[in-house]
Amino acid sequence: MSALRIPGKGRVDHAQPVRFTFDGKSYQGLAGDTLASALLANGVHLVGRSFKYHRPRGVVSAGSEEPNALVGVSRGSGREEPNTRATMQEVYDGLAAVSQNRWPCLHFDAGAGADVLHRLLPAGFYYKTFLWPKRFWDRVYEPLIRRAAGLGVAPSEPDADSYASRYAHCDVLVVGGGPAGIAAALAAARSGARVILADEQAEIGGSLLAETGARIDGQPAWDWLAAARAELEGMANVRLLPRTTAIGYYHQNMVGLAERVTDHLAAPPQHAPRERMWRVRAGQVVLAQGAIERPLVFHGNDRPGVMLAGAARTYLHRYGVKVGERAVVVTSHDSAWQTAFDLADAGVSVAAIADVRAEVDSALLAGAQQRGIEILLGHTVTGTSGRLRINAVTLAAAELVATAAGRVLRCDVLLMSGGWTPSLHLFSHTQGRLAWDEASQSFLPGERTEDCHIAGAGRGLWGLGAALADGAAMGAAAARAAGFSPDMSAPTVEGDPAGSGVTTTELPGNRAAHNTRAFVDFQNDVTAKDIRLAVHEGMRSIEHVKRYTTTGMATDQGKLAGMNALAIAAETLGAPLPAVGLTTFRPPYTPTTFGAFAGYHQGETFDVTRKTPIDPWAEASGAVFEPVSLWRRARYFPKPGEDMHAAVARECRATRSAVGMMDASTLGKIEVVGPDAAEFLNRMYTNPFTRLGVGRCRYGVLLGEDGFIRDDGVIGRLAADRFHVTTTTGGAPRVLNMMEDYLQTEWPDLRVWLTSTTEQWVTVALNGPNARRLLEPLVEGQALTDEAFPHMSVSECRVAGFSARLFRVSFTGEMGFEVNVPARHGLELWELLAAAGQEHGLCVYGTEAMHVLRAEKGFIIVGQDSDGTVTPDDAGLGWAIGRRKSDFVGKRSLARPDLVARNRKQLVGLVTHDPRTVLEEGAQIVEDPNQPLPMTMIGHVTSSYWSEALGRSIALALVEGGRMRMGDMLYLPMPEGTHSARVTGTVFYDPQGERLSA
Amino acid sequence: MLLIHCPYCAATLPELEFAYAGEAHIARPADPSTFSDEQWRDFLFIRTNARGLHFERWRHVHGCGRFFNAVRDTVSDKFLTTYKAGEPKPELEALLKAAGKDAAE
């Protein structure tokens, strides 16, 4: 047992030692320790190197505000976390932690050379230096700076852990489990309100966990705490969430809570999530987040061994750890005196208490005298020494600082307190106003925007008694606002130490300004000098000072630095502190893993994968799939030994020569029904629909009101008042939304009803000269002759015994049918057709062959051959516009000056000079390949394939004035060389359309 | 996450069920062909972009599917009211007065 651990003291389990490693060296801690307390018990203060100057740094705090003690923690591959705060990581047997931002090792870091050069590296140095030569910035300076500066190393393996998320509702959410939070939870819970109490520490109790002197309701503080926790745990209407950080306060009392579920366990249960994100909707919120102690700003205040006085008291009482053998205390607040007394009583030699104030409460003076501690009032720190750990501090009377040499006191820890800052981060997330309070020299909660109550130290109250009383009052107020009738009773407290103090800026020193290293933001290595420099260089707003110096921009978000930076900036500006104001706090309160935000949305459950009823057949048949919006579709069906090119060529040949079958079930389908259905479609689509006969189909183009193509599809009329509308696979939800919008808000007088039927039908497309021969014997109730059932017909009949909607349509240029049957019969129909098709040379094809076959016919795919700036005329679909219609969605826009301009990009065909060259989709097109850079680009390739039917490549492209360039040669400069291609029409195959009824 | 009152369902529900649908009270003209190019441009593209109270449309897309209108403060994100499509614009002063009374309570 180390001499720094006091036997039997604290809330750690002295009977349960655990072993852990830090930088490979093995240490012993106790169950209940944090990594920081266990290292301090072993006399280890040096835990990291600073971000910019690589200065040795030690533990400063005992909580989530820790700026320095950031370590890497690993449980093996895929379970590594950088920048873990050692003050929050609980030790467990086998914990492996490493220090960061040092090379080759923590005690000797080559990067510390940056510290010697500090005068060349002030705030914003990279805006002023490294400017020449210009090309060096990208290649030399920036990579160097990025390598030299930094925190932990991001893990390279995918995260092996899982993360959970949960919604919860309650009447009163209490954030913070210190005395105010516990009192609030008790008051609300006793009235019957559903209460959630969340605290980021491993144990609920807050400052009570480090309180040994006071008595509450006549009991020792820890006994009262145990009883209070037992009472809360015993109530069915209360949920206690330790290890749970409230990271953000969102609209209408939704609070995000990040719970650490397994990070403290030596052997986490196999399927337990590592973290759980709670989204709590609370009727009322009580914010009892307490206050954070401020460091003092003086030369050498960042040496390992310089820490916050309150933290030293926490390590002593909660963990039974003396942070050093010989301490000096420097403070502007009463609370540090109590720390000095407690340490002295525990056997630590306290050399002196230096207070910047000239006058201090007489009870404190008496307490120090009684313990033989030297008192130095009106004193300042002019420097510290010790390379990897403080070994002495120089103190001087403030008024003599410029002339006197000061006194050097040997010490191994220097405990500082600059007072306490109410923690109002979550309150600020609600856009709640902060108001400056002159008496307490702090910002306190002002106007509220949400149903929340701020309790205890968070609103500037000092002391245990006040925190308990205010917590009880705010808990009761919250319960009352939530409709309960709480009674008001607060515990009584004896032995509550008083506390007041003053806010300081940088302490007076005796060194030249350029040689003073007084740190404001430890994590981002920002000094008081940097902040003054920023002001002198013209930064007036605190937000500009923050961004120029990066103060408050590290992972601790300036929890320690914020007020000191503001005070120094205000002093330099000569403006009162509240006039300068604080920077904005934003969620999350502490760094939060991406895993916690992602929750279940990772891997296979990242998003929905929609599958058609045919999908299992395709999978069993070895299909290669591709995602199309949320659907997964079979792209091609390779036979053994075939690559994609061979498979697609075979599928295309079979479809053009015999019959091909494709699963087209993903096509969007909307049932449009009602007496005004035809009128409605007539207004929505460019084409005329009112006179479309029952049993007939029409290709429809849907525009936005801006005149550009949004979607297309075939629309069949089943009855005078019933249409079967198809949309693109990805466009179905958008089209239905757009139709609903017009129907509900522009034409509410139309009697039309819209229903999505995409997933109700399985659609099997049969294309090819043998399609009718295959289908005919299976169809009842509809003759399939060209006379009875010509191209663009629709019929409700039976196919293979199933009730069906049969379309005669073609997206390939071959004779084509689309059989729609209820989804539950889809797979059976598919298998029947696959078997019956054997004698007709049937081949199943996927989306790739479909693309080739349709491109050979110049049929566009909306979103591939169009991009939201393409009009029907641009796409060669001018014929689909009902010229005699007085109005349809987008019609007026087709007359906008830009949409009738002469040189619009138009869809044309391209055939390459070398028939074997398949152009790259997206390739840019130029007129003259020898023009100087940057070239004038006149269009791009939208579709490009190898056409098996033509034995050469084909492409579609959008080209400026394309239809006026027929026969012209255009050029496509590519990295491998320039291709040339001739402009053609868009129909490459069977231009007369003779095969539709072959 | 906001809570939004659907005037058709008469229920206050999480934002996840709703989709924003642009500025409200921009009616499509009965005969767009009578609009000049400038008028048509304004109808298509020119929007208020208010800092403060804003009339806007929402759709209860994962609920009843209805489009409705709302008055929302774009600074605080607070809804002052929601109302059915086709109903007239509410009086802002009365709304503000009512909201002020709520806040005072």
mmCIF file of C-alpha atoms in Angstrom, chain A residues 538-656:
data_model
loop_
_atom_site.group_PDB
_atom_site.id
_atom_site.type_symbol
_atom_site.label_atom_id
_atom_site.label_comp_id
_atom_site.label_asym_id
_atom_site.label_seq_id
_atom_site.Cartn_x
_atom_site.Cartn_y
_atom_site.Cartn_z
ATOM 1 C CA GLY A 538 -8.575 43.678 -33.211
ATOM 2 C CA MET A 539 -10.763 40.910 -31.861
ATOM 3 C CA ARG A 540 -13.514 42.714 -29.963
ATOM 4 C CA SER A 541 -16.188 40.041 -29.606
ATOM 5 C CA ILE A 542 -15.502 37.219 -27.163
ATOM 6 C CA GLU A 543 -16.587 34.841 -29.936
ATOM 7 C CA HIS A 544 -13.734 36.166 -32.110
ATOM 8 C CA VAL A 545 -11.244 35.964 -29.233
ATOM 9 C CA LYS A 546 -12.327 32.374 -28.716
ATOM 10 C CA ARG A 547 -11.828 31.382 -32.336
ATOM 11 C CA TYR A 548 -8.559 33.286 -32.800
ATOM 12 C CA THR A 549 -6.935 31.859 -29.689
ATOM 13 C CA THR A 550 -8.925 28.585 -29.621
ATOM 14 C CA THR A 551 -9.596 29.119 -25.935
ATOM 15 C CA GLY A 552 -12.584 27.056 -24.868
ATOM 16 C CA MET A 553 -12.526 25.081 -28.102
ATOM 17 C CA ALA A 554 -10.905 21.902 -26.796
ATOM 18 C CA THR A 555 -12.802 18.799 -25.746
ATOM 19 C CA ASP A 556 -13.473 20.300 -22.294
ATOM 20 C CA GLN A 557 -15.176 23.272 -24.010
ATOM 21 C CA GLY A 558 -13.535 25.706 -21.624
ATOM 22 C CA LYS A 559 -15.251 24.453 -18.479
ATOM 23 C CA LEU A 560 -12.229 25.716 -16.524
ATOM 24 C CA ALA A 561 -11.060 28.398 -18.940
ATOM 25 C CA GLY A 562 -14.234 30.261 -19.887
ATOM 26 C CA MET A 563 -14.536 32.755 -17.045
ATOM 27 C CA ASN A 564 -10.797 33.438 -16.794
ATOM 28 C CA ALA A 565 -10.568 34.080 -20.531
ATOM 29 C CA LEU A 566 -13.534 36.423 -20.336
ATOM 30 C CA ALA A 567 -12.088 38.302 -17.372
ATOM 31 C CA ILE A 568 -8.742 38.824 -19.111
ATOM 32 C CA ALA A 569 -10.385 39.847 -22.400
ATOM 33 C CA ALA A 570 -12.685 42.288 -20.584
ATOM 34 C CA GLU A 571 -9.766 43.784 -18.673
ATOM 35 C CA THR A 572 -7.775 44.223 -21.899
ATOM 36 C CA LEU A 573 -10.761 45.750 -23.652
ATOM 37 C CA GLY A 574 -11.389 48.024 -20.681
ATOM 38 C CA ALA A 575 -15.017 46.904 -20.684
ATOM 39 C CA PRO A 576 -17.099 45.527 -17.838
ATOM 40 C CA LEU A 577 -17.273 41.751 -17.807
ATOM 41 C CA PRO A 578 -21.026 41.392 -18.517
ATOM 42 C CA ALA A 579 -20.701 43.753 -21.496
ATOM 43 C CA VAL A 580 -18.229 41.368 -23.113
ATOM 44 C CA GLY A 581 -20.333 38.295 -22.341
ATOM 45 C CA LEU A 582 -19.773 34.575 -22.520
ATOM 46 C CA THR A 583 -19.402 32.424 -25.597
ATOM 47 C CA THR A 584 -22.311 30.153 -26.446
ATOM 48 C CA PHE A 585 -22.455 26.709 -24.887
ATOM 49 C CA ARG A 586 -23.591 24.014 -27.237
ATOM 50 C CA PRO A 587 -24.341 20.312 -26.814
ATOM 51 C CA PRO A 588 -22.858 17.908 -25.980
ATOM 52 C CA TYR A 589 -21.886 18.869 -22.426
ATOM 53 C CA THR A 590 -18.993 16.404 -22.490
ATOM 54 C CA PRO A 591 -17.468 14.511 -25.428
ATOM 55 C CA THR A 592 -19.894 11.808 -26.504
ATOM 56 C CA THR A 593 -19.120 8.761 -28.621
ATOM 57 C CA PHE A 594 -20.492 8.514 -32.135
ATOM 58 C CA GLY A 595 -21.711 5.076 -31.104
ATOM 59 C CA ALA A 596 -24.036 6.557 -28.496
ATOM 60 C CA PHE A 597 -25.570 8.846 -31.101
ATOM 61 C CA ALA A 598 -25.804 6.100 -33.719
ATOM 62 C CA GLY A 599 -27.359 3.599 -31.321
ATOM 63 C CA TYR A 600 -28.828 0.710 -33.267
ATOM 64 C CA HIS A 601 -28.199 2.407 -36.609
ATOM 65 C CA GLN A 602 -25.061 0.526 -37.538
ATOM 66 C CA GLY A 603 -24.200 -2.412 -39.770
ATOM 67 C CA GLU A 604 -27.232 -4.275 -41.061
ATOM 68 C CA THR A 605 -29.583 -2.143 -39.024
ATOM 69 C CA PHE A 606 -28.142 1.141 -40.274
ATOM 70 C CA ASP A 607 -31.159 1.584 -42.521
ATOM 71 C CA VAL A 608 -34.092 -0.367 -43.858
ATOM 72 C CA THR A 609 -33.412 -2.788 -46.710
ATOM 73 C CA ARG A 610 -36.569 -3.332 -48.710
ATOM 74 C CA LYS A 611 -36.843 -6.692 -50.443
ATOM 75 C CA THR A 612 -39.459 -7.926 -52.870
ATOM 76 C CA PRO A 613 -41.121 -11.348 -52.479
ATOM 77 C CA ILE A 614 -38.886 -12.544 -55.357
ATOM 78 C CA ASP A 615 -35.719 -11.603 -53.468
ATOM 79 C CA PRO A 616 -35.165 -15.057 -51.854
ATOM 80 C CA TRP A 617 -35.355 -16.676 -55.307
ATOM 81 C CA ALA A 618 -32.820 -14.206 -56.674
ATOM 82 C CA GLU A 619 -30.505 -14.804 -53.760
ATOM 83 C CA ALA A 620 -30.733 -18.575 -54.179
ATOM 84 C CA SER A 621 -29.989 -18.108 -57.872
ATOM 85 C CA GLY A 622 -26.731 -16.330 -57.165
ATOM 86 C CA ALA A 623 -27.863 -12.834 -58.121
ATOM 87 C CA VAL A 624 -25.511 -9.915 -57.616
ATOM 88 C CA PHE A 625 -27.522 -7.153 -55.907
ATOM 89 C CA GLU A 626 -27.383 -3.374 -56.002
ATOM 90 C CA PRO A 627 -29.166 -0.822 -53.831
ATOM 91 C CA VAL A 628 -31.846 1.265 -55.568
ATOM 92 C CA SER A 629 -33.147 3.823 -53.050
ATOM 93 C CA LEU A 630 -33.950 1.603 -50.044
ATOM 94 C CA TRP A 631 -34.554 -1.469 -52.210
ATOM 95 C CA ARG A 632 -32.025 -4.105 -52.970
ATOM 96 C CA ARG A 633 -32.474 -5.255 -56.538
ATOM 97 C CA ALA A 634 -30.874 -8.084 -58.500
ATOM 98 C CA ARG A 635 -28.370 -6.453 -60.845
ATOM 99 C CA TYR A 636 -27.443 -9.563 -62.858
ATOM 100 C CA PHE A 637 -27.457 -13.326 -62.528
ATOM 101 C CA PRO A 638 -23.973 -14.645 -63.344
ATOM 102 C CA LYS A 639 -23.573 -18.270 -64.390
ATOM 103 C CA PRO A 640 -20.441 -20.077 -63.195
ATOM 104 C CA GLY A 641 -17.383 -18.458 -64.737
ATOM 105 C CA GLU A 642 -19.232 -15.368 -65.982
ATOM 106 C CA ASP A 643 -18.209 -11.840 -65.084
ATOM 107 C CA MET A 644 -20.699 -8.979 -65.108
ATOM 108 C CA HIS A 645 -20.038 -8.142 -68.743
ATOM 109 C CA ALA A 646 -20.635 -11.728 -69.910
ATOM 110 C CA ALA A 647 -23.745 -12.173 -67.750
ATOM 111 C CA VAL A 648 -25.342 -8.915 -68.877
ATOM 112 C CA ALA A 649 -24.538 -9.641 -72.542
ATOM 113 C CA ARG A 650 -26.185 -13.072 -72.251
ATOM 114 C CA GLU A 651 -29.252 -11.628 -70.502
ATOM 115 C CA CYS A 652 -29.611 -8.958 -73.222
ATOM 116 C CA ARG A 653 -29.217 -11.485 -76.072
ATOM 117 C CA ALA A 654 -31.818 -13.823 -74.595
ATOM 118 C CA THR A 655 -34.327 -11.030 -74.088
ATOM 119 C CA ARG A 656 -33.966 -9.721 -77.641
#
